[in-house]
Coordinates of C-alpha atoms and ligand atoms in Angstrom, one line a residue:
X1 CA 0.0 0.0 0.0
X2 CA 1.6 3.4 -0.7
X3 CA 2.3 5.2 1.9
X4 CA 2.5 9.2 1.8
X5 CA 5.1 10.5 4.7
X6 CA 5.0 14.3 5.2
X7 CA 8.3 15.5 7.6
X8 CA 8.0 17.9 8.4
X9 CA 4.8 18.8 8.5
X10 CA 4.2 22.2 9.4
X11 CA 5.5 25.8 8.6
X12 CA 6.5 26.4 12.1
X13 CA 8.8 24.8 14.4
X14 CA 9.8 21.6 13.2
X15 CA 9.6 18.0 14.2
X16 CA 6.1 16.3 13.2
X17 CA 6.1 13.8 10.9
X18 CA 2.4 12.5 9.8
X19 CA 2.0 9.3 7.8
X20 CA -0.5 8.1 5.6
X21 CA -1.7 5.2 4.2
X22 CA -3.4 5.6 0.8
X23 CA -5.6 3.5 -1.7
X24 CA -8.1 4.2 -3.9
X25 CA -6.7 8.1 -4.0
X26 CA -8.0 8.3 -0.1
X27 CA -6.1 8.2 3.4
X28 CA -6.7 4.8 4.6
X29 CA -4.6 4.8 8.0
X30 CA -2.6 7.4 9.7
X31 CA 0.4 7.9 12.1
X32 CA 1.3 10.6 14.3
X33 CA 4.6 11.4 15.3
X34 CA 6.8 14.0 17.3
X35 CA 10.1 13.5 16.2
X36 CA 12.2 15.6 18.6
X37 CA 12.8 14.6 22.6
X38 CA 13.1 17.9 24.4
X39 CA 13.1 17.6 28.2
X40 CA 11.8 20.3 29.8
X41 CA 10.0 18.4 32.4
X42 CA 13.2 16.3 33.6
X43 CA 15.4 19.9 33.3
X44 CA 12.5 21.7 36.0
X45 CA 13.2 19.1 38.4
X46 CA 15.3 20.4 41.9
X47 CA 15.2 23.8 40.5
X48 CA 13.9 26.9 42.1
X49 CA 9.5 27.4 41.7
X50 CA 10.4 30.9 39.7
X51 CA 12.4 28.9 37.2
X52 CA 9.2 27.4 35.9
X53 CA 7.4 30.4 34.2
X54 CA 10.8 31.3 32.4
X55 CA 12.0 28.2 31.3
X56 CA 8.8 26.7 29.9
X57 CA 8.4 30.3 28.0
X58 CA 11.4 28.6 26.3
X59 CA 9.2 25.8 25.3
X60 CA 8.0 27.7 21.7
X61 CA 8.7 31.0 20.3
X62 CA 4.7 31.4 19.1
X63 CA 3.1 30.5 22.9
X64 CA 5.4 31.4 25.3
X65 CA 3.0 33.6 27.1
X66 CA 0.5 30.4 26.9
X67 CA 3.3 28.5 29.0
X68 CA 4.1 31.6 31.0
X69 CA 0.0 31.7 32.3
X70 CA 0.0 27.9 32.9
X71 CA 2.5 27.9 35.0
X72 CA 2.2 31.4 36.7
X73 CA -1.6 29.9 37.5
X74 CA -0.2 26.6 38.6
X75 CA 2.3 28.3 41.3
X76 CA -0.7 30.7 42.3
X77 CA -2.4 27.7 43.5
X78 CA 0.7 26.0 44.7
X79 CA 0.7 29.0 47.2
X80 CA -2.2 29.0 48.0
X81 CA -3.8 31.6 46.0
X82 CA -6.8 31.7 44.3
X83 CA -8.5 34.2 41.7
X84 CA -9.9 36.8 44.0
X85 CA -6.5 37.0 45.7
X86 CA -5.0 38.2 42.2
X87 CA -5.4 41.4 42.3
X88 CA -7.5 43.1 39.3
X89 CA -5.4 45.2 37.7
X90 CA -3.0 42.1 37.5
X91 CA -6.1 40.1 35.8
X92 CA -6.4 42.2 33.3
X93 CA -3.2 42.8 32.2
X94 CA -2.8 39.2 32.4
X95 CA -5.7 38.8 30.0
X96 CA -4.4 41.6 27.8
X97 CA -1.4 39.8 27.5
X98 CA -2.7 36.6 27.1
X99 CA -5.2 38.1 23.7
X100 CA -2.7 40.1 22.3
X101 CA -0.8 36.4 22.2
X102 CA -3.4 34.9 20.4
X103 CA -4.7 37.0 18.2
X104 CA -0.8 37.2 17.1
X105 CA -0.8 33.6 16.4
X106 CA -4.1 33.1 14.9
X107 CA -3.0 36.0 11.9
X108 CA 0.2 34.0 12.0
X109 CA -1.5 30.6 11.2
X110 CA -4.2 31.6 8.9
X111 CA -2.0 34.2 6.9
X112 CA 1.3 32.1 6.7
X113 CA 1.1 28.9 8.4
X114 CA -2.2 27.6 6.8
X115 CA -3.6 29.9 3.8
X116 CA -0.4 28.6 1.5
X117 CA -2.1 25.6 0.9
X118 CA -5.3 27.8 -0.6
X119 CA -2.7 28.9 -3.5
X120 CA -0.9 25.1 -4.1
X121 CA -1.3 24.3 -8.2
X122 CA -3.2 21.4 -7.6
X123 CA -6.4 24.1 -6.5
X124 CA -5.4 26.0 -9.3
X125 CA -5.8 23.3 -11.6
X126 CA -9.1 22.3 -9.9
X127 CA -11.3 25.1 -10.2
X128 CA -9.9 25.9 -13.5
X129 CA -11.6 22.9 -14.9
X130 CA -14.5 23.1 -12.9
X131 CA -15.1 26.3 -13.4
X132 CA -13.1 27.4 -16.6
X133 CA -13.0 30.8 -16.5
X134 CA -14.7 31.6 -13.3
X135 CA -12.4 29.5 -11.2
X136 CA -9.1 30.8 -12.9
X137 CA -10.4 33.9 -11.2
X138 CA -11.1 32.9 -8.0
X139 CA -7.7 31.2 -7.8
X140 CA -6.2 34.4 -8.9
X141 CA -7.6 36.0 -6.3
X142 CA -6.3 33.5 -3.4
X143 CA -3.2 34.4 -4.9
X144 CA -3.1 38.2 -5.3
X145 CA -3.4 38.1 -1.7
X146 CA -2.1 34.8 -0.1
X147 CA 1.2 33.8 -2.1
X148 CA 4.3 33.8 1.2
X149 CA 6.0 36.8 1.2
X150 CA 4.3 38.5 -1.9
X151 CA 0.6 38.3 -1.4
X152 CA -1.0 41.5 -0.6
X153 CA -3.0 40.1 2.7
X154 CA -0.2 37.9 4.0
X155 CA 2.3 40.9 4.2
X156 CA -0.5 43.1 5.8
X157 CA -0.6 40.2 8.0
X158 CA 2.9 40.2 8.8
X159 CA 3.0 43.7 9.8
X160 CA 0.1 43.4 12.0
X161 CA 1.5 40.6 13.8
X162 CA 4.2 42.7 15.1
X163 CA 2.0 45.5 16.3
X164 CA 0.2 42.5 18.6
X165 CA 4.0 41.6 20.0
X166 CA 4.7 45.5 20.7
X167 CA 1.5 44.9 23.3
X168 CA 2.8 42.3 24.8
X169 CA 6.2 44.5 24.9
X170 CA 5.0 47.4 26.5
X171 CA 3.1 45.5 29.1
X172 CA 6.3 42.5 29.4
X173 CA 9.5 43.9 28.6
X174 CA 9.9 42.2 25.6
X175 CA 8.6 39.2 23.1
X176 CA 8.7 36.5 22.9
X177 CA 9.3 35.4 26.4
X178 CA 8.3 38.2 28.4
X179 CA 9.0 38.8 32.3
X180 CA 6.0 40.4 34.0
X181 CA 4.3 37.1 35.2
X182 CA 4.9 36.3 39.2
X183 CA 2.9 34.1 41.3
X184 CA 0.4 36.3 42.8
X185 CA 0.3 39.1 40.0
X186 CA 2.6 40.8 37.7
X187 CA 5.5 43.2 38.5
X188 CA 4.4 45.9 35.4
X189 CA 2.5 49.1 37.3
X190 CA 1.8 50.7 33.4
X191 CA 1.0 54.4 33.2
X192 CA -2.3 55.5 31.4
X193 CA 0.1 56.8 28.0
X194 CA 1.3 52.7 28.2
X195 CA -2.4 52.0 27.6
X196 CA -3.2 55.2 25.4
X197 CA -0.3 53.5 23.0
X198 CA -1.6 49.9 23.2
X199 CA -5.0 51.8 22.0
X200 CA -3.4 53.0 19.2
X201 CA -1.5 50.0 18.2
X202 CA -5.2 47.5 18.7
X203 CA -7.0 50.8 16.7
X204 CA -4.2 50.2 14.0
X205 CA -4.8 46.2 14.0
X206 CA -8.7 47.0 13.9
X207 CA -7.9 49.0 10.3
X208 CA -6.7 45.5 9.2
X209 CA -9.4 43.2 10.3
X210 CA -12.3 45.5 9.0
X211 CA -10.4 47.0 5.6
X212 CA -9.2 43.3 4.6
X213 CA -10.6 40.4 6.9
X214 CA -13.7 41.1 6.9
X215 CA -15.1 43.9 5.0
X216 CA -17.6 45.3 8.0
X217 CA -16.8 46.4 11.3
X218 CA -16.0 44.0 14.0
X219 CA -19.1 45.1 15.6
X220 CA -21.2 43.9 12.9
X221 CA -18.7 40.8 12.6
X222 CA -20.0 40.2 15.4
X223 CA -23.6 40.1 15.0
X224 CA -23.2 36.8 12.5
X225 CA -24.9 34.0 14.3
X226 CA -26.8 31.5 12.0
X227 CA -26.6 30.2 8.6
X228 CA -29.1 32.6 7.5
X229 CA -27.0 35.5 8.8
X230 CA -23.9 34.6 6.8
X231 CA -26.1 34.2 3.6
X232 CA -26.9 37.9 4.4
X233 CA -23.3 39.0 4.7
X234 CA -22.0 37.4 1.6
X235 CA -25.1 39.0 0.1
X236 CA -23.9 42.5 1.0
X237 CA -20.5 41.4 -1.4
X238 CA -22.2 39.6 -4.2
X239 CA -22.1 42.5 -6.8
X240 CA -18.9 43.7 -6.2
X241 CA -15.5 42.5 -8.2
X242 CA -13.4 39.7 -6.3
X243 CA -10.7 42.1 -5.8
X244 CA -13.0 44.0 -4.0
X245 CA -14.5 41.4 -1.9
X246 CA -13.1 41.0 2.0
X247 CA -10.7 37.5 2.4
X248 CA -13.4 36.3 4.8
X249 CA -15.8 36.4 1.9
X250 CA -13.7 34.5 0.0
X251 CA -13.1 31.5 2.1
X252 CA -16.4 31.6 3.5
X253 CA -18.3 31.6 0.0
X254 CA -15.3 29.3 -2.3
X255 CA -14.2 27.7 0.5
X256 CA -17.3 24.9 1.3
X257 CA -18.8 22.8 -1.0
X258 CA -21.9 23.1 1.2
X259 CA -21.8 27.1 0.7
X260 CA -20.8 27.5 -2.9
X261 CA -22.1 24.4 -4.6
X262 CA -25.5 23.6 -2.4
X263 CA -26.5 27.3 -1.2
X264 CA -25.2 29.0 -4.7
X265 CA -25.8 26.7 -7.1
X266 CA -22.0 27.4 -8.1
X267 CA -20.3 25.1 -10.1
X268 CA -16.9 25.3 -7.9
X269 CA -15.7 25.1 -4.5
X270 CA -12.5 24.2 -2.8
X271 CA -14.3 21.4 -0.6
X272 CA -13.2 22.1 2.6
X273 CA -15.7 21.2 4.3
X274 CA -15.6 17.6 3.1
X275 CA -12.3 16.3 4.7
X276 CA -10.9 16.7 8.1
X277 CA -14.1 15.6 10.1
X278 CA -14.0 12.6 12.0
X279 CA -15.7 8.9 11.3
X280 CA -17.0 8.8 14.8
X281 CA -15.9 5.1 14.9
X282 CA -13.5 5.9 17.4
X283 CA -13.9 7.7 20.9
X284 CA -13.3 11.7 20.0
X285 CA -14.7 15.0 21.9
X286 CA -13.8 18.9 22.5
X287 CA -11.7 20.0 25.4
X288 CA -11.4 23.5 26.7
X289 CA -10.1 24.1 30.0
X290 CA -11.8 27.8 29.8
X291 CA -9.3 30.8 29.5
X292 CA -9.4 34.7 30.4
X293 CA -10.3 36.3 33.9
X294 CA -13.7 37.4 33.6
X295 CA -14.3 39.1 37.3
X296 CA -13.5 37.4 39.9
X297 CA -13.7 33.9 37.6
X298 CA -11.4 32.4 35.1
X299 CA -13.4 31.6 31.8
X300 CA -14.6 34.1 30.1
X301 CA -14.5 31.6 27.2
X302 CA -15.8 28.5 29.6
X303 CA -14.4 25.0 29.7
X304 CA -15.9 21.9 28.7
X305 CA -15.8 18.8 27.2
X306 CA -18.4 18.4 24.3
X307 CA -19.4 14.8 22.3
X308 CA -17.2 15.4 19.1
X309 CA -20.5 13.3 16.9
X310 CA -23.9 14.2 19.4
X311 CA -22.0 17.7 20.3
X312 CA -23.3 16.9 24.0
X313 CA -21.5 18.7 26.5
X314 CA -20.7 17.9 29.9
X315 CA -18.7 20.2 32.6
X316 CA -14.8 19.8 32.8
X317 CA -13.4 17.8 35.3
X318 CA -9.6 18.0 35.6
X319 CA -9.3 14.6 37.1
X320 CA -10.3 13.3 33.9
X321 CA -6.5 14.4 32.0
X322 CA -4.3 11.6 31.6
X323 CA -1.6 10.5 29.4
X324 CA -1.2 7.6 28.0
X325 CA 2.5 6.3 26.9
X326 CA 1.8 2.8 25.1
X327 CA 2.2 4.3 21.6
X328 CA 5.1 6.8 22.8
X329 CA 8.7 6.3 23.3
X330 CA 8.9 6.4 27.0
X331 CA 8.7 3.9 30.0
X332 CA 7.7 3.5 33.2
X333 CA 3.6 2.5 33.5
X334 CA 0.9 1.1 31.6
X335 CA -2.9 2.7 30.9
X336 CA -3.0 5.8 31.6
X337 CA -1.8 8.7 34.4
X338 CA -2.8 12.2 35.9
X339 CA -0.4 14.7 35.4
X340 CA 0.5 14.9 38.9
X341 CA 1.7 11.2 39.2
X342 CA 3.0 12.0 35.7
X343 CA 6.5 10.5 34.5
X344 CA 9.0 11.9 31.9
X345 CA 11.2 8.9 31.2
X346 CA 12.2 8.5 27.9
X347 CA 13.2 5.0 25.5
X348 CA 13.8 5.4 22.1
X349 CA 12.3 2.3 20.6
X350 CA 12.3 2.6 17.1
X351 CA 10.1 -0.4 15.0
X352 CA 8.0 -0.7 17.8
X353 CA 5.1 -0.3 18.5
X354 CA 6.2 3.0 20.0
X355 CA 6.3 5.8 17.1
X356 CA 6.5 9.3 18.6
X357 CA 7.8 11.2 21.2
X358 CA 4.4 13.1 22.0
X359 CA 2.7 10.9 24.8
X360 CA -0.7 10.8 24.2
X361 CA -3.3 13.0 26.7
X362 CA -6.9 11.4 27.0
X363 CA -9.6 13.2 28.5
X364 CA -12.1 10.5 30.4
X365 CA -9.7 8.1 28.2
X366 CA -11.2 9.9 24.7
X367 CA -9.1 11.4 22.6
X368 CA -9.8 15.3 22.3
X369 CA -9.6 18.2 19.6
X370 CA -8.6 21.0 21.5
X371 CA -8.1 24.5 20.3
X372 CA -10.3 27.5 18.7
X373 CA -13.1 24.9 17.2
X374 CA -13.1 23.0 20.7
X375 CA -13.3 26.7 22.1
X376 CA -15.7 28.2 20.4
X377 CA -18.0 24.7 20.5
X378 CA -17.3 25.1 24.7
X379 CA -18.2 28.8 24.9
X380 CA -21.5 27.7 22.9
X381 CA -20.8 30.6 20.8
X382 CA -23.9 31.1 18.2
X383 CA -22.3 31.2 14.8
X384 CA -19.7 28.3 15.2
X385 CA -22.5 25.9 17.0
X386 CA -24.2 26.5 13.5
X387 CA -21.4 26.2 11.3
X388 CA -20.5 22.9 13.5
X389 CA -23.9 21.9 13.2
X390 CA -24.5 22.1 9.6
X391 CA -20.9 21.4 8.4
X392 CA -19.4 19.0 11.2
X393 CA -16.1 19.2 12.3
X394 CA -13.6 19.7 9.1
X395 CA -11.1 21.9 7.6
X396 CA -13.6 24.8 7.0
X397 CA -15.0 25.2 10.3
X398 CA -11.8 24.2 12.1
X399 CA -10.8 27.2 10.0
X400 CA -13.3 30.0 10.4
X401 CA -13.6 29.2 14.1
X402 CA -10.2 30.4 14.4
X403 CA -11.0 33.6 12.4
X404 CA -14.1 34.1 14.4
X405 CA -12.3 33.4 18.1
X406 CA -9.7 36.2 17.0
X407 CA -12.1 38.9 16.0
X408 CA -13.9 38.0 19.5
X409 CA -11.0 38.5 21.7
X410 CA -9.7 41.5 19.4
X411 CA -12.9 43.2 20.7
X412 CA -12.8 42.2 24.2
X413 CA -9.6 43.5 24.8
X414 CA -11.0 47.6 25.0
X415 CA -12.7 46.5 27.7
X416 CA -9.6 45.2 29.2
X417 CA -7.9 47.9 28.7
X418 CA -10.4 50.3 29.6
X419 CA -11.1 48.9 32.8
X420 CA -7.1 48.8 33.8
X421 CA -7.8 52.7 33.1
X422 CA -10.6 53.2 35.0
X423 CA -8.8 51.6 37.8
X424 CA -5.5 53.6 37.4
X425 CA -7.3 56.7 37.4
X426 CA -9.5 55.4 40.5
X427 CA -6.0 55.6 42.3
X428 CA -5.3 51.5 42.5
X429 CA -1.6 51.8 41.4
X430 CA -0.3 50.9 44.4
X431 CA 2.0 47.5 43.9
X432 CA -0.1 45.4 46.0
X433 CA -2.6 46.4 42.9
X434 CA -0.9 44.6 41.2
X435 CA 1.0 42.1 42.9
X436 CA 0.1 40.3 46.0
X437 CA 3.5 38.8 47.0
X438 CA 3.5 35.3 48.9
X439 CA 6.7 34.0 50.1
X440 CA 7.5 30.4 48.0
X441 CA 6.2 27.7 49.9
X442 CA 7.8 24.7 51.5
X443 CA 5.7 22.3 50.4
X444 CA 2.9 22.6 48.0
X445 CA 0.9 21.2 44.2
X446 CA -0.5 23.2 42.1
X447 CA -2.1 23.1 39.3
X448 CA -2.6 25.7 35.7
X449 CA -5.0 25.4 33.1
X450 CA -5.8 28.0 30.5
X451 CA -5.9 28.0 26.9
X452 CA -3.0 28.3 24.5
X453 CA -3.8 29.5 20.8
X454 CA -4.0 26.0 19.8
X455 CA -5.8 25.0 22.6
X456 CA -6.2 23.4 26.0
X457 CA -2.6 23.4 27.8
X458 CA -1.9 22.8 31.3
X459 CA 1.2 22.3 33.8
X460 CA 1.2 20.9 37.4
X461 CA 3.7 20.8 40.1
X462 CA 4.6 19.7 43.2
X463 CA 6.9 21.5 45.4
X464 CA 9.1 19.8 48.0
X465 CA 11.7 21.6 50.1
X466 CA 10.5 24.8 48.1
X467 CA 12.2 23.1 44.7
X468 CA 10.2 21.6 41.8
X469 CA 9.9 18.0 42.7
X470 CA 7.9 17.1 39.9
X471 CA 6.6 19.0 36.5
X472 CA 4.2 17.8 33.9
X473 CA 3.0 19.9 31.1
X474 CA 0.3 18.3 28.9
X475 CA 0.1 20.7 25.9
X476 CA -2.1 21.7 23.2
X477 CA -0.2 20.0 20.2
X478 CA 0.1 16.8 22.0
X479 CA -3.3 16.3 22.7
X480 CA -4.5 17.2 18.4
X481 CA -1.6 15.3 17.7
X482 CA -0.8 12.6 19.9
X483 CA -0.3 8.9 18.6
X484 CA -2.7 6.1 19.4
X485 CA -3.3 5.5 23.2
X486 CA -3.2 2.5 25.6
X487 CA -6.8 1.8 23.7
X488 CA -5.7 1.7 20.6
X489 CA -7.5 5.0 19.5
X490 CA -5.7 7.3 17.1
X491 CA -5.6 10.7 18.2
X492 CA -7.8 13.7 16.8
X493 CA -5.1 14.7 13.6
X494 CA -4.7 10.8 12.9
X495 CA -8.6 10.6 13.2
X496 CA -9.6 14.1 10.9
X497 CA -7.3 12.8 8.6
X498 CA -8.6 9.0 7.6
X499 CA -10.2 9.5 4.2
X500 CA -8.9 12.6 3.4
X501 CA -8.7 12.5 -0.4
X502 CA -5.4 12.4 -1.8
X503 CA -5.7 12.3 -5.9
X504 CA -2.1 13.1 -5.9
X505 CA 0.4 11.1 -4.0
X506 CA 3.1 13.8 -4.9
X507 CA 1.1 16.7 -3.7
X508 CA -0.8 15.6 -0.8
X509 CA -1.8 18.9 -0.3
X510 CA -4.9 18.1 1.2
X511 CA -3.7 15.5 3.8
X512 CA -0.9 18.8 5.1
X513 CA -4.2 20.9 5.0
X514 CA -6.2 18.7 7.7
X515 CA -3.3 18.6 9.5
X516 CA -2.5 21.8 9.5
X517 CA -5.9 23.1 10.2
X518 CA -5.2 22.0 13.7
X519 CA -2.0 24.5 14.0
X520 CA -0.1 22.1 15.2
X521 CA 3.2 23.7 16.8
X522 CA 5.7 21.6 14.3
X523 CA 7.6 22.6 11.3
X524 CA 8.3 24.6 8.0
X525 CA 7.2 21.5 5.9
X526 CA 9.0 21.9 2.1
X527 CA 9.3 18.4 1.0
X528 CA 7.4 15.2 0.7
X529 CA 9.1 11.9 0.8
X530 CA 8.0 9.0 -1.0
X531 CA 8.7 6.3 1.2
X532 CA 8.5 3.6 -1.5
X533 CA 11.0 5.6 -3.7
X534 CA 12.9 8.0 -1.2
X535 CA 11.9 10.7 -3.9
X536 CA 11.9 14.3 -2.4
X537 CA 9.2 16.5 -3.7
X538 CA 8.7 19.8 -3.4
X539 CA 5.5 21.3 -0.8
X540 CA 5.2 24.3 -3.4
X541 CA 4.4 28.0 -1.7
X542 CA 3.7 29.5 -4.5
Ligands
LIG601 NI1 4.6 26.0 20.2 FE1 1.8 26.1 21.8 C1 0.3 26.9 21.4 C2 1.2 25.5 23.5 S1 2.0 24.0 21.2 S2 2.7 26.8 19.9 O1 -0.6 27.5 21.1 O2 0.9 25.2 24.5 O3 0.5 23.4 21.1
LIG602 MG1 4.4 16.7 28.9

């Protein structure tokens, strides 16, 4: 059976390798695997409680404030504290921080990481002859603006990115890696001109959004909750030329077969909406661990764990993460284990069983999408619960639920930072408004959940002697795409992808689009190997 090996995978970081079995131009089995042993866990151990917020920021150059909150949230509660004792001001700078993170990284995936698949020849060559004449057009389009490095959206992209790290700057020293997270608070006491310029930079970012995301403000965006209503806001773009039309339009309307060919009657689509789903043969759900201090809570976006077939949810209970190591190169227990009892012991073991270095995290021992779909279908939010509904779980709604999530917490974040001002000029700028400072404790475990960009991510540790005596992290990427578990169940990525069509065993470009859809935190994939032939081939950008 040929076998299609992409390695590596993504356009960021890399070490994933994905494999695919194909027959009958379809994916007919998959394997997921981590290719790099890193450490982190084994490296916290005897060292100092501080050390864990910066050293874990060195897990990733895209989420380091994502590791920075789990652990600065796992040491609150390791001494003791819980969210009221965090002082205000600190939860909203903490929240500020966290947005401006992932609103970064979402532009960063759709715009580089993901959208270069949208202008691959093998599109081109589709909706040409579907669509003669029309279709040349509509790829034209996808790559007037999404071609790396050249395309007109991507590089207005790029530049807003950086305006989204100069907010984490001003309120963290620097990015990536920024210093203002302590247990209890944040050490940052910003002056109302900090905030007046992190206005200016989120009223620059809101130019790009409404000019070229999405063509209406992100009020309006906002208002789009049902099927119906996105009929109506293509409608408002109908008569106008394509190179007039907002990029949302454009994936929305050419991206789903259920859009353009069943509610327009049009004669071309790029079908994402018909791979990337799952079977539901195999155990599969949603996890969100809830993220952003909304009061005196954490979750303004809520956790939950939601059916991935019946779309049932249920309330989170984090005694329900384990990880599972059967299918992952280490040793030291069978079935699976809670973080806190967790173990880090690696053994190579190549031609096993064994096939990756991510272990495998199982919520209630399902495997679980997490990220801005899982999100989005955990907050309940109106216009993804219909998309979801209609279109299932795929490429396309994977897609736009990460557009959606970043226009929601793009407008959140005034209120933010209009509260912080409300409070400065109230007089609260004492540092015990921002900071309540506890001495490090002997003895204590502690536990921090929040959501990274790509999804649910939490860190626990114990404390013995006041040093780390044990640190787990069970990330984002390793839960999408972990390898099978001790039940034999693939994870979500190995799931979305079975039957994924791939006409093209050179070109798999839809099999690197499921995957991709998940962000998974990997590598810049360029090549393709045929395994049967050791033949490179190109992953074209342009
Ligand atoms: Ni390296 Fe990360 C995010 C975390 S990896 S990017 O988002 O946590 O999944
Ligand atoms: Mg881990």
């Amino acid at each position: 059976m040929p076998k299609v090996v992409i390695d590596p995978l993504t356009r960021i970081e890399g070490h994933l390798r994905f494999e695919a079995d194909v027959a009958g131009g379809k994916v007919t089995d998959t394997h997921s695997s981590g290719q790099l042993f890193r450490g982190f866990e084994r490296i916290l151990q005897g060292r100092h409680p501080y050390d864990a917020h910066m050293f874990t920021q060195r897990f990733c150059g895209v989420c380091p404030v994502a590791h920075a909150t789990a652990s600065i949230r796992a040491l609150d509660t390791a001494y003791g504290l819980s969210t009221v004792d965090i002082p205000e001001n600190a939860r909203l700078i903490r929240n500020l921080i966290v947005a401006a993170n992932t609103i970064m990284s979402h532009a960063t995936h759709f715009y580089a990481l993901w959208a270069p698949d949208l202008v691959n020849p093998l599109y081109k060559t589709v909706l040409e002859e579907k669509a003669g004449e029309t279709g040349a057009a509509i790829y034209k389009e996808l790559a007037a603006r999404l071609t790396p490095l050249a395309g007109t959206s991507w590089i207005r992209a790029v530049q807003t990115r950086k305006i989204l790290h100069k907010v984490i700057a001003i309120l963290g020293g620097k990015m990536p890696r920024h210093m203002t997270f302590v247990p209890g608070g944040v050490t940052v006491t910003p002056t109302i001109g900090d905030i007046a310029k992190i206005y200016s930079f989120w009223l620059q970012g809101k130019d790009f959004v409404e000019q070229q995301v999405l063509g209406i403000s992100v009020e309006d965006w906002l208002k789009t909750e049902t099927i119906g209503d996105v009929a109506n806001y293509l409608a408002m773009f109908d008569d106008k030329p394509l190179s007039e039309v907002p990029d949302i339009y454009l994936l929305i309307k050419f991206g789903a077969k259920g859009i353009a060919e069943n509610m327009y009657d049009l004669p071309v689509s790029l079908a994402l909406d018909t791979y990337g789903g799952y079977r539901g043969d195999e155990p599969i759900g949603f996890l969100s661990y809830g993220v952003y201090y909304e009061g005196d809570d954490w979750g303004w976006l809520k956790s939950g764990f939601t059916d991935g077939v019946t779309l049932a949810k249920e309330a989170f209970d984090p005694n329900k993460v384990t990880e599972h190591i059967q299918h992952s190169w280490f040793e030291g227990y069978s079935g699976g284990r809670h973080p806190y009892e967790g173990m880090t012991n690696p053994k190579y073991a190549p031609g096993t069983e064994k096939y990756s270095w991510l272990k495998a995290p199982r919520y209630d021992n399902k495997p679980a999408e997490v990220g801005p779909l899982a999100r989005m279908i955990n907050d309940q939010d109106p216009l993804v619960m219909a998309l979801a509904t209609a279109f299932g779980a795929n490429v396309y709604t994977r897609t736009l639920a990460r557009l959606h999530e970043t226009v929601r917490v793009f407008a959140k974040m005034t209120e933010w930072a209009f509260a912080l001002i409300d409070n400065i000029n109230a007089g609260y700028t004492k540092p015990s408004d921002f900071c309540n400072t506890t001495p490090v404790p002997k003895t204590g475990d502690g536990y921090g959940l929040t959501e990274a960009p790509r999804g649910a991510l939490g860190h626990w540790i114990k404390i013995r002697d006041g040093k780390i005596a044990n640190y787990q992290a069970v990330v984002s990427t390793t839960w999408n795409c972990s390898p099978r578990c001790a039940n034999g169940y693939r994870g979500p990525a190995e799931q979305a992808a079975l039957d994924t069509p791939t006409p093209v065993a050179s070109n798999p470009v839809q099999l690197g689009s499921v995957v991709r859809s998940f962000d998974p935190c990997t590598a810049c994939a360029v090549h393709t190997i045929d395994k049967k032939t050791n033949k490179k081939y190109e992953l074209r950008l342009l």
